[in-house]
CSV table of C-alpha atoms (C1' of nucleotides) in Angstrom, one decimal:
chain,number,residue,atom,x,y,z
A,286,UNK,CA,-49.7,2.0,31.7
A,287,UNK,CA,-46.4,0.1,31.8
A,288,UNK,CA,-46.4,-0.4,28.0
A,289,UNK,CA,-46.5,3.3,27.4
A,290,UNK,CA,-43.6,3.7,29.8
A,291,UNK,CA,-41.5,1.2,28.0
A,292,UNK,CA,-42.2,3.0,24.8
A,293,UNK,CA,-41.1,6.3,26.3
A,294,UNK,CA,-37.9,4.7,27.7
A,295,UNK,CA,-37.1,3.1,24.4
A,296,UNK,CA,-37.5,6.5,22.7
A,297,UNK,CA,-35.2,8.1,25.2
A,298,UNK,CA,-32.5,5.4,24.7
A,299,UNK,CA,-32.8,5.7,20.9
A,300,UNK,CA,-32.3,9.4,21.2
A,301,UNK,CA,-29.2,9.0,23.5
A,302,UNK,CA,-27.8,6.4,21.1
A,303,UNK,CA,-28.3,8.5,18.1
A,304,UNK,CA,-27.5,12.0,19.4
A,305,UNK,CA,-26.0,11.8,22.9
A,306,UNK,CA,-27.4,12.3,26.4
A,307,UNK,CA,-27.8,16.0,25.8
A,308,UNK,CA,-30.4,15.2,23.1
A,309,UNK,CA,-32.6,13.4,25.7
A,310,UNK,CA,-34.9,16.3,26.6
A,311,UNK,CA,-38.5,15.8,27.7
A,312,UNK,CA,-39.6,17.8,24.7
A,313,UNK,CA,-37.5,15.6,22.2
A,314,UNK,CA,-38.6,12.3,23.8
A,315,UNK,CA,-42.3,13.5,23.7
A,316,UNK,CA,-42.0,14.4,20.1
A,317,UNK,CA,-40.5,11.0,19.3
A,318,UNK,CA,-43.4,9.1,20.8
A,319,UNK,CA,-46.0,11.6,19.4
A,320,UNK,CA,-47.0,13.2,22.6
A,321,UNK,CA,-46.9,16.6,24.3
A,322,UNK,CA,-44.0,17.0,26.8
A,323,UNK,CA,-46.5,17.2,29.7
A,324,UNK,CA,-48.1,13.9,28.7
A,325,UNK,CA,-44.8,12.1,29.8
A,326,UNK,CA,-45.1,13.1,33.4
A,327,UNK,CA,-47.8,10.6,34.5
A,328,UNK,CA,-45.5,7.8,33.1
A,329,UNK,CA,-42.0,8.9,34.1
A,330,UNK,CA,-42.5,11.5,36.9
A,331,UNK,CA,-39.5,13.7,36.1
A,332,UNK,CA,-36.5,14.0,34.0
A,333,UNK,CA,-34.3,12.4,36.7
A,334,UNK,CA,-36.7,9.5,36.9
A,335,UNK,CA,-36.6,9.1,33.2
A,336,UNK,CA,-32.8,8.7,33.4
A,337,UNK,CA,-33.2,6.1,36.2
A,338,UNK,CA,-35.6,4.2,34.0
A,339,UNK,CA,-33.1,4.2,31.2
A,340,UNK,CA,-30.5,2.7,33.5
A,341,UNK,CA,-32.9,-0.1,34.5
A,342,UNK,CA,-33.7,-0.7,30.8
A,343,UNK,CA,-30.0,-1.0,30.2
A,344,UNK,CA,-29.4,-3.6,32.9
A,345,UNK,CA,-32.4,-5.6,31.6
A,346,UNK,CA,-30.4,-6.1,28.4
A,347,UNK,CA,-27.5,-7.7,30.2
A,348,UNK,CA,-27.9,-11.5,30.0
A,349,UNK,CA,-26.7,-13.5,33.0
A,350,UNK,CA,-24.6,-16.7,32.7
A,351,UNK,CA,-25.9,-20.1,33.6
A,352,UNK,CA,-25.1,-21.4,37.1
A,353,UNK,CA,-23.6,-24.6,35.7
A,354,UNK,CA,-20.6,-22.8,34.2
A,355,UNK,CA,-17.2,-22.4,35.9
A,356,UNK,CA,-17.0,-19.3,38.1
A,357,UNK,CA,-14.2,-17.8,36.0
A,358,UNK,CA,-16.3,-18.2,32.9
A,359,UNK,CA,-19.3,-16.6,34.6
A,360,UNK,CA,-17.2,-13.6,35.7
A,361,UNK,CA,-15.8,-13.2,32.2
A,362,UNK,CA,-19.3,-13.4,30.6
A,363,UNK,CA,-20.8,-10.8,32.9
A,364,UNK,CA,-17.8,-8.5,32.4
A,365,UNK,CA,-17.9,-8.8,28.7
A,366,UNK,CA,-21.6,-8.3,28.6
A,367,UNK,CA,-21.3,-5.1,30.5
A,368,UNK,CA,-18.6,-3.9,28.2
A,369,UNK,CA,-20.7,-4.8,25.1
A,370,UNK,CA,-23.6,-2.9,26.6
A,371,UNK,CA,-21.4,0.2,27.1
A,372,UNK,CA,-20.4,0.0,23.4
A,373,UNK,CA,-24.0,-0.3,22.3
A,374,UNK,CA,-25.2,2.5,24.5
A,375,UNK,CA,-22.2,4.8,25.0
A,376,UNK,CA,-24.1,7.8,26.0
A,377,UNK,CA,-26.5,6.2,28.5
A,378,UNK,CA,-24.1,3.6,30.0
A,379,UNK,CA,-22.2,6.0,32.3
A,380,UNK,CA,-25.4,6.6,34.1
A,381,UNK,CA,-24.8,3.3,35.8
A,382,UNK,CA,-22.2,5.0,38.0
A,383,UNK,CA,-24.8,7.5,39.2
A,384,UNK,CA,-27.3,5.4,41.1
A,385,UNK,CA,-27.4,2.5,43.5
A,386,UNK,CA,-28.4,-1.0,42.3
A,387,UNK,CA,-32.0,-0.8,43.5
A,388,UNK,CA,-34.0,-2.3,40.7
A,389,UNK,CA,-34.9,-5.9,40.1
A,390,UNK,CA,-32.5,-6.4,37.2
A,391,UNK,CA,-29.7,-4.7,39.1
A,392,UNK,CA,-30.2,-7.0,42.1
A,393,UNK,CA,-30.1,-10.0,39.8
A,394,UNK,CA,-26.7,-9.0,38.4
A,395,UNK,CA,-25.3,-8.6,41.9
A,396,UNK,CA,-26.7,-12.0,42.9
A,397,UNK,CA,-25.0,-13.6,39.9
A,398,UNK,CA,-21.7,-12.2,40.9
A,399,UNK,CA,-22.3,-13.3,44.6
A,400,UNK,CA,-22.7,-16.8,43.4
A,401,UNK,CA,-19.6,-16.8,41.2
A,402,UNK,CA,-17.5,-15.4,44.1
A,403,UNK,CA,-18.8,-17.9,46.5
A,404,UNK,CA,-18.0,-20.7,44.1
A,405,UNK,CA,-14.5,-19.2,43.7
A,406,UNK,CA,-14.0,-19.8,47.4
A,407,UNK,CA,-14.2,-16.2,48.6
A,408,UNK,CA,-15.0,-16.2,52.3
A,409,UNK,CA,-18.7,-15.3,52.9
A,410,UNK,CA,-17.8,-12.2,54.9
A,411,UNK,CA,-15.8,-10.8,52.0
A,412,UNK,CA,-18.1,-11.5,49.2
A,413,UNK,CA,-20.1,-8.3,49.2
A,414,UNK,CA,-16.8,-6.3,49.3
A,415,UNK,CA,-15.2,-8.2,46.5
A,416,UNK,CA,-18.4,-7.9,44.4
A,417,UNK,CA,-18.2,-4.1,44.8
A,418,UNK,CA,-14.5,-4.3,43.9
A,419,UNK,CA,-15.1,-6.3,40.7
A,420,UNK,CA,-18.2,-4.4,39.5
A,421,UNK,CA,-16.5,-1.1,40.2
A,422,UNK,CA,-13.6,-2.1,38.1
A,423,UNK,CA,-15.7,-3.5,35.2
A,424,UNK,CA,-17.9,-0.4,35.2
A,425,UNK,CA,-15.0,1.9,35.4
A,426,UNK,CA,-13.2,0.3,32.5
A,427,UNK,CA,-16.3,0.3,30.3
A,428,UNK,CA,-17.1,3.9,31.2
A,429,UNK,CA,-13.5,5.1,30.7
A,430,UNK,CA,-13.5,3.4,27.3
A,431,UNK,CA,-16.7,5.0,26.0
A,432,UNK,CA,-15.9,8.4,27.5
A,433,UNK,CA,-12.5,8.5,25.9
A,434,UNK,CA,-10.7,8.6,29.2
A,435,UNK,CA,-8.3,5.9,28.2
A,436,UNK,CA,-5.4,6.8,25.9
A,437,UNK,CA,-2.0,5.2,25.7
A,438,UNK,CA,0.7,6.9,27.7
A,439,UNK,CA,3.5,8.5,25.7
A,440,UNK,CA,6.5,10.6,26.3
A,441,UNK,CA,5.8,12.6,23.1
A,442,UNK,CA,2.3,13.5,24.3
A,443,UNK,CA,3.6,14.4,27.8
A,444,UNK,CA,6.1,16.8,26.3
A,445,UNK,CA,3.6,18.3,23.9
A,446,UNK,CA,1.5,19.0,27.0
A,447,UNK,CA,4.3,21.2,28.5
A,448,UNK,CA,5.8,19.1,31.2
A,449,UNK,CA,9.5,18.9,31.4
A,450,UNK,CA,11.0,15.4,30.8
A,451,UNK,CA,12.9,15.6,34.1
A,452,UNK,CA,9.6,15.8,35.9
A,453,UNK,CA,8.5,12.5,34.3
A,454,UNK,CA,11.0,9.8,35.3
A,455,UNK,CA,8.4,7.1,35.0
A,456,UNK,CA,7.5,8.0,31.4
A,457,UNK,CA,11.2,8.2,30.5
A,458,UNK,CA,12.0,4.8,31.9
A,459,UNK,CA,9.0,3.3,30.1
A,460,UNK,CA,9.6,5.0,26.8
A,461,UNK,CA,10.3,1.8,24.7
A,462,UNK,CA,7.1,0.2,26.1
A,463,UNK,CA,4.6,3.0,25.8
A,464,UNK,CA,3.0,2.1,22.5
A,465,UNK,CA,1.0,4.5,20.3
A,466,UNK,CA,-2.0,2.2,20.1
A,467,UNK,CA,-3.4,-0.3,22.5
A,468,UNK,CA,-5.6,-3.5,21.9
A,469,UNK,CA,-8.3,-2.8,24.4
A,470,UNK,CA,-9.9,-6.2,24.0
A,471,UNK,CA,-6.7,-7.8,25.0
A,472,UNK,CA,-6.1,-5.4,27.8
A,473,UNK,CA,-9.6,-6.1,29.2
A,474,UNK,CA,-9.0,-9.8,29.1
A,475,UNK,CA,-5.6,-9.4,30.8
A,476,UNK,CA,-7.2,-7.3,33.5
A,477,UNK,CA,-9.9,-9.8,34.1
A,478,UNK,CA,-7.3,-12.6,34.4
A,479,UNK,CA,-5.4,-10.6,37.0
A,480,UNK,CA,-8.7,-9.9,38.8
A,481,UNK,CA,-9.6,-13.6,38.8
A,482,UNK,CA,-6.3,-14.4,40.4
A,483,UNK,CA,-6.9,-11.8,43.0
A,484,UNK,CA,-10.3,-13.2,43.7
A,485,UNK,CA,-8.8,-16.6,44.2
A,486,UNK,CA,-6.3,-15.2,46.7
A,487,UNK,CA,-8.8,-13.4,49.0
A,488,UNK,CA,-8.8,-15.3,52.2
A,489,UNK,CA,-10.3,-12.8,54.6
B,200,UNK,CA,-5.2,36.5,31.4
B,201,UNK,CA,-4.5,33.3,33.3
B,202,UNK,CA,-5.3,35.0,36.6
B,203,UNK,CA,-8.8,35.8,35.5
B,204,UNK,CA,-9.3,32.2,34.3
B,205,UNK,CA,-8.3,30.8,37.6
B,206,UNK,CA,-10.7,33.1,39.3
B,207,UNK,CA,-13.5,31.8,36.9
B,208,UNK,CA,-12.6,28.2,37.6
B,209,UNK,CA,-12.6,28.8,41.3
B,210,UNK,CA,-16.0,30.3,41.1
B,211,UNK,CA,-17.3,27.4,39.1
B,212,UNK,CA,-15.9,24.9,41.6
B,213,UNK,CA,-17.4,26.8,44.5
B,214,UNK,CA,-20.8,26.7,42.8
B,215,UNK,CA,-20.5,23.0,42.2
B,216,UNK,CA,-19.4,22.3,45.8
B,217,UNK,CA,-22.2,24.4,47.1
B,218,UNK,CA,-25.1,23.6,44.8
B,219,UNK,CA,-24.2,20.8,42.5
B,220,UNK,CA,-23.0,20.6,38.9
B,221,UNK,CA,-26.4,21.7,37.6
B,222,UNK,CA,-25.8,25.1,39.3
B,223,UNK,CA,-22.7,25.6,37.2
B,224,UNK,CA,-24.1,27.7,34.4
B,225,UNK,CA,-22.3,30.3,32.5
B,226,UNK,CA,-24.7,32.8,33.8
B,227,UNK,CA,-24.3,31.8,37.4
B,228,UNK,CA,-20.5,31.6,37.2
B,229,UNK,CA,-20.4,35.1,35.5
B,230,UNK,CA,-22.6,36.5,38.3
B,231,UNK,CA,-20.2,35.1,40.9
B,232,UNK,CA,-17.2,36.8,39.4
B,233,UNK,CA,-19.0,40.0,38.7
B,234,UNK,CA,-19.1,39.7,34.9
B,235,UNK,CA,-21.5,39.3,32.1
B,236,UNK,CA,-22.0,35.7,30.8
B,237,UNK,CA,-20.4,36.7,27.5
B,238,UNK,CA,-17.3,38.1,29.2
B,239,UNK,CA,-16.4,34.5,30.2
B,240,UNK,CA,-15.9,33.3,26.6
B,241,UNK,CA,-12.5,34.8,25.9
B,242,UNK,CA,-11.2,33.0,29.0
B,243,UNK,CA,-12.9,29.6,28.9
B,244,UNK,CA,-14.1,29.2,25.4
B,245,UNK,CA,-17.2,27.3,26.1
B,246,UNK,CA,-19.2,25.5,28.8
B,247,UNK,CA,-17.5,22.2,28.0
B,248,UNK,CA,-14.0,23.8,28.2
B,249,UNK,CA,-15.0,25.3,31.5
B,250,UNK,CA,-15.8,21.8,32.9
B,251,UNK,CA,-12.4,20.6,31.5
B,252,UNK,CA,-10.8,23.4,33.3
B,253,UNK,CA,-12.5,22.4,36.6
B,254,UNK,CA,-11.1,18.8,36.1
B,255,UNK,CA,-7.6,20.2,35.8
B,256,UNK,CA,-8.0,22.4,38.8
B,257,UNK,CA,-9.1,19.3,40.7
B,258,UNK,CA,-6.0,17.3,39.8
B,259,UNK,CA,-3.8,20.2,40.7
B,260,UNK,CA,-5.1,19.8,44.3
B,261,UNK,CA,-3.9,16.2,44.4
B,262,UNK,CA,-0.5,16.1,46.2
B,263,UNK,CA,2.0,13.5,45.0
B,264,UNK,CA,4.0,11.3,47.3
B,265,UNK,CA,7.8,11.6,47.7
B,266,UNK,CA,9.8,9.1,45.6
B,267,UNK,CA,11.7,8.0,48.6
B,268,UNK,CA,8.7,6.3,50.1
B,269,UNK,CA,7.9,2.6,49.7
B,270,UNK,CA,5.9,1.9,46.6
B,271,UNK,CA,3.0,0.5,48.6
B,272,UNK,CA,2.9,3.6,50.7
B,273,UNK,CA,2.9,5.8,47.5
B,274,UNK,CA,0.0,3.9,46.0
B,275,UNK,CA,-1.9,4.2,49.2
B,276,UNK,CA,-1.2,7.9,49.5
B,277,UNK,CA,-2.3,8.7,45.9
B,278,UNK,CA,-5.4,6.5,46.3
B,279,UNK,CA,-6.4,8.2,49.5
B,280,UNK,CA,-5.7,11.6,48.1
B,281,UNK,CA,-8.1,10.9,45.2
B,282,UNK,CA,-10.8,9.7,47.5
B,283,UNK,CA,-10.4,12.8,49.7
B,284,UNK,CA,-10.6,14.9,46.7
B,285,UNK,CA,-13.9,13.2,45.7
B,286,UNK,CA,-15.3,14.0,49.2
B,287,UNK,CA,-14.2,17.6,49.0
B,288,UNK,CA,-15.7,18.1,45.5
B,289,UNK,CA,-18.4,15.4,45.2
B,290,UNK,CA,-20.2,17.2,42.3
B,291,UNK,CA,-17.1,17.9,40.2
B,292,UNK,CA,-15.1,14.8,40.8
B,293,UNK,CA,-17.0,12.4,38.6
B,294,UNK,CA,-15.9,14.6,35.6
B,295,UNK,CA,-12.6,12.9,35.9
B,296,UNK,CA,-14.2,9.9,34.2
B,297,UNK,CA,-15.2,12.0,31.3
B,298,UNK,CA,-11.9,13.1,29.7
B,299,UNK,CA,-8.5,11.7,29.0
B,300,UNK,CA,-5.5,12.7,31.2
B,301,UNK,CA,-4.1,15.3,28.8
B,302,UNK,CA,-3.2,18.1,31.2
B,303,UNK,CA,0.2,18.6,32.9
B,304,UNK,CA,-1.2,17.7,36.4
B,305,UNK,CA,-2.9,14.6,35.0
B,306,UNK,CA,0.4,13.4,33.4
B,307,UNK,CA,2.2,14.0,36.6
B,308,UNK,CA,-0.2,11.8,38.5
B,309,UNK,CA,0.2,9.0,35.9
B,310,UNK,CA,4.0,9.3,36.1
B,311,UNK,CA,3.9,8.9,39.9
B,312,UNK,CA,1.9,5.7,39.5
B,313,UNK,CA,4.3,4.5,36.8
B,314,UNK,CA,7.2,4.9,39.2
B,315,UNK,CA,5.5,3.1,42.0
B,316,UNK,CA,4.6,0.2,39.7
B,317,UNK,CA,8.1,-0.1,38.3
B,318,UNK,CA,9.5,-0.1,41.9
B,319,UNK,CA,6.9,-2.8,42.7
B,320,UNK,CA,8.5,-5.0,40.1
B,321,UNK,CA,5.8,-4.9,37.5
B,322,UNK,CA,7.4,-5.8,34.1
B,323,UNK,CA,7.9,-2.6,32.0
B,324,UNK,CA,5.6,-3.8,29.2
B,325,UNK,CA,2.7,-4.2,31.7
B,326,UNK,CA,3.1,-1.0,33.6
B,327,UNK,CA,0.8,1.2,31.5
B,328,UNK,CA,-1.9,-1.5,31.6
B,329,UNK,CA,-1.7,-1.9,35.4
B,330,UNK,CA,-1.6,1.8,35.9
B,331,UNK,CA,-4.9,2.1,34.0
B,332,UNK,CA,-6.3,-0.8,36.1
B,333,UNK,CA,-5.3,0.8,39.4
B,334,UNK,CA,-6.5,4.3,38.5
B,335,UNK,CA,-9.7,3.0,37.0
B,336,UNK,CA,-10.5,1.1,40.3
B,337,UNK,CA,-9.6,4.1,42.5
B,338,UNK,CA,-11.6,6.5,40.4
B,339,UNK,CA,-14.5,4.1,40.2
B,340,UNK,CA,-14.6,3.6,44.0
B,341,UNK,CA,-14.5,7.3,44.7
B,342,UNK,CA,-17.1,8.1,42.1
B,343,UNK,CA,-19.4,5.3,43.3
B,344,UNK,CA,-19.1,6.6,46.8
B,345,UNK,CA,-19.9,10.2,46.1
B,346,UNK,CA,-22.7,9.3,43.7
B,347,UNK,CA,-24.4,7.0,46.1
B,348,UNK,CA,-24.0,3.9,43.9
B,349,UNK,CA,-22.6,1.9,46.8
B,350,UNK,CA,-25.1,0.5,49.3
B,351,UNK,CA,-24.7,-2.7,51.2
B,352,UNK,CA,-26.4,-5.7,49.7
B,353,UNK,CA,-29.3,-7.1,51.7
B,354,UNK,CA,-32.0,-9.7,51.3
B,355,UNK,CA,-34.5,-7.4,52.8
B,356,UNK,CA,-33.8,-4.7,50.2
B,357,UNK,CA,-33.9,-7.3,47.4
B,358,UNK,CA,-37.3,-8.5,48.5
B,359,UNK,CA,-38.7,-5.0,48.9
B,360,UNK,CA,-37.7,-4.5,45.3
B,361,UNK,CA,-39.9,-7.3,44.2
B,362,UNK,CA,-37.6,-10.1,43.3
B,363,UNK,CA,-38.5,-13.6,44.4
B,364,UNK,CA,-36.1,-15.0,47.0
B,365,UNK,CA,-35.7,-18.2,44.8
B,366,UNK,CA,-34.2,-16.0,42.2
B,367,UNK,CA,-31.5,-14.8,44.5
B,368,UNK,CA,-29.5,-17.8,45.8
B,369,UNK,CA,-26.4,-15.7,46.3
B,370,UNK,CA,-28.2,-13.2,48.6
B,371,UNK,CA,-29.8,-16.1,50.5
B,372,UNK,CA,-26.5,-17.9,51.1
B,373,UNK,CA,-24.9,-14.7,52.3
B,374,UNK,CA,-27.8,-13.5,54.5
B,375,UNK,CA,-25.9,-13.6,57.8
B,376,UNK,CA,-23.0,-11.7,56.3
B,377,UNK,CA,-24.8,-8.9,54.4
B,378,UNK,CA,-24.6,-6.1,57.0
B,379,UNK,CA,-26.9,-3.1,57.0
B,380,UNK,CA,-24.0,-0.7,57.3
B,381,UNK,CA,-20.5,-0.8,55.9
B,382,UNK,CA,-17.3,0.9,57.0
B,383,UNK,CA,-16.2,2.4,53.7
B,384,UNK,CA,-12.8,3.5,55.0
B,385,UNK,CA,-12.0,-0.1,56.0
B,386,UNK,CA,-13.4,-1.4,52.7
B,387,UNK,CA,-11.2,0.9,50.7
B,388,UNK,CA,-8.1,-0.1,52.6
B,389,UNK,CA,-8.9,-3.8,52.2
B,390,UNK,CA,-9.4,-3.2,48.5
B,391,UNK,CA,-6.1,-1.4,48.2
B,392,UNK,CA,-4.3,-4.3,50.0
B,393,UNK,CA,-5.8,-6.8,47.6
B,394,UNK,CA,-4.8,-4.5,44.7
B,395,UNK,CA,-1.2,-4.3,46.0
B,396,UNK,CA,-1.0,-8.1,46.2
B,397,UNK,CA,-2.3,-8.3,42.7
B,398,UNK,CA,0.3,-5.7,41.5
B,399,UNK,CA,3.1,-7.8,43.1
B,400,UNK,CA,1.9,-10.9,41.3
B,401,UNK,CA,1.8,-9.4,37.8
B,402,UNK,CA,4.6,-11.1,35.9
B,403,UNK,CA,3.7,-10.5,32.3
C,96,DA,C1',-8.3,44.5,24.5
C,97,DC,C1',-12.1,43.8,27.1
C,98,DC,C1',-16.8,43.9,28.1
C,99,DT,C1',-22.2,44.7,27.4
C,100,DG,C1',-27.1,43.9,25.9
C,101,DA,C1',-30.3,42.2,23.0
C,102,DA,C1',-31.7,38.2,20.8
C,103,DC,C1',-32.2,33.2,19.3
C,104,DA,C1',-33.4,28.7,20.0
C,105,DC,C1',-33.7,26.0,23.5
C,106,DC,C1',-34.6,23.7,28.7
C,107,DG,C1',-37.9,21.3,33.0
C,108,DT,C1',-41.9,22.0,35.2
C,109,DT,C1',-46.4,24.5,36.9
C,110,DC,C1',-51.0,25.1,36.3
C,111,DA,C1',-55.6,25.5,34.6
C,112,DA,C1',-58.2,23.6,31.2
C,113,DG,C1',-60.1,20.4,28.0
C,114,DT,C1',-62.4,15.5,26.6
D,112,DA,C1',-58.1,8.8,32.9
D,113,DC,C1',-55.4,10.9,29.7
D,114,DC,C1',-53.8,14.8,27.3
D,115,DT,C1',-53.1,19.9,25.7
D,116,DG,C1',-51.4,24.8,25.7
D,117,DA,C1',-49.9,28.7,27.7
D,118,DA,C1',-46.7,30.4,30.8
D,119,DC,C1',-42.5,30.8,34.1
D,120,DA,C1',-38.0,30.9,35.0
D,121,DC,C1',-34.3,29.3,33.2
D,122,DC,C1',-30.2,27.5,29.6
D,123,DG,C1',-25.6,28.2,26.0
D,124,DT,C1',-24.2,30.9,22.5
D,125,DT,C1',-24.5,34.5,18.3
D,126,DC,C1',-23.9,38.9,17.0
D,127,DA,C1',-23.4,43.8,16.7
D,128,DA,C1',-22.0,47.4,19.5
D,129,DG,C1',-19.7,50.0,22.9
D,130,DT,C1',-15.2,52.0,25.4
DNA sequence: ACCTGAACACCGTTCAAGT
DNA sequence: ACCTGAACACCGTTCAAGT
């Protein structure tokens, strides 16, 4: 039973990767595995459950760092792994924001972060909060990137958009520093460094 | 023309608030404003453009803090405003993650954050990066909340989910501190305080 | 300029039926 | 136990036509 389900989820993920989430219909997935749409139901239950299954399959691809590494390195590895996953599966990845971490692989990721934060010296009573803070940022960054939400700020763009320059003192003050293109790899690393400093400084 | 468009966007947002994003169909929106589905096209162009229009309407509801306030207070006000918006429009709010900030109201929000970060002493060359970091976290928190992604960690839940306790050293170590219910208002404030400390400490 | 109505090519899911 | 096929109540969008 479970083998057939995996085959169905793989087909759904392939379709999402190739043609976007909108192309993941019960009919299209069924055609790809050579079945009738109705034949999927015993395996995946519903369209919503199929999407949940894709999320779980995604998390299974995320490899977790060895406990012997430095906590900073572990945070970095998990964060970079998540971002890599987003680039590999840009259509399916944003689904991670939609559902709680209630699958085995999701719990394992959370546990890995718990360990890293404990080793960083975060007080036990703050670890679950800080874990949510870190994972929310990493997820948010990766989703923003693949969804095209990020784009460098620019005065020229702001003006094209029909906002008077007097309304935008911040953009004007920053004019020389708002660059037309951004190195997102470097930005992500700088963010993670700031985040690690913040983690170190949490005392309560 | 623009008056009719507003009426259409209001109807779409009302439908999303009342029955979820899936209920926002061209046919349903049209019915709500007393038109034929096809009559919407001259005003909104397409279904995707209608969703973009809803995002812009949402941002227009976000009130921006006065420049005379302390930068910490301004950050707090914008963040709480965004979270309140998410609660008022839980179905439509996650759309904010889908598209770049390329509307007048979006640029105004970014500018407000630029000003606050400059006043906080963030170096000019880092302001756009830190703005993306802060807005990504705030958006991510609010979306996680309305989508039900957040849920307190718990050993009991982890076990119910069929992961062996030996695999979860982090959960075991934190057992006494993983509470069954979380005060999300307090958590958001604690996160913002940590974020503000981080902002203060950015020097490059 | 603004709107309608029929049509096309799709959806997820039900149900009764087949083997 | 596993799968099929017809049907139901929907989609977004096109096109030609009305006023």
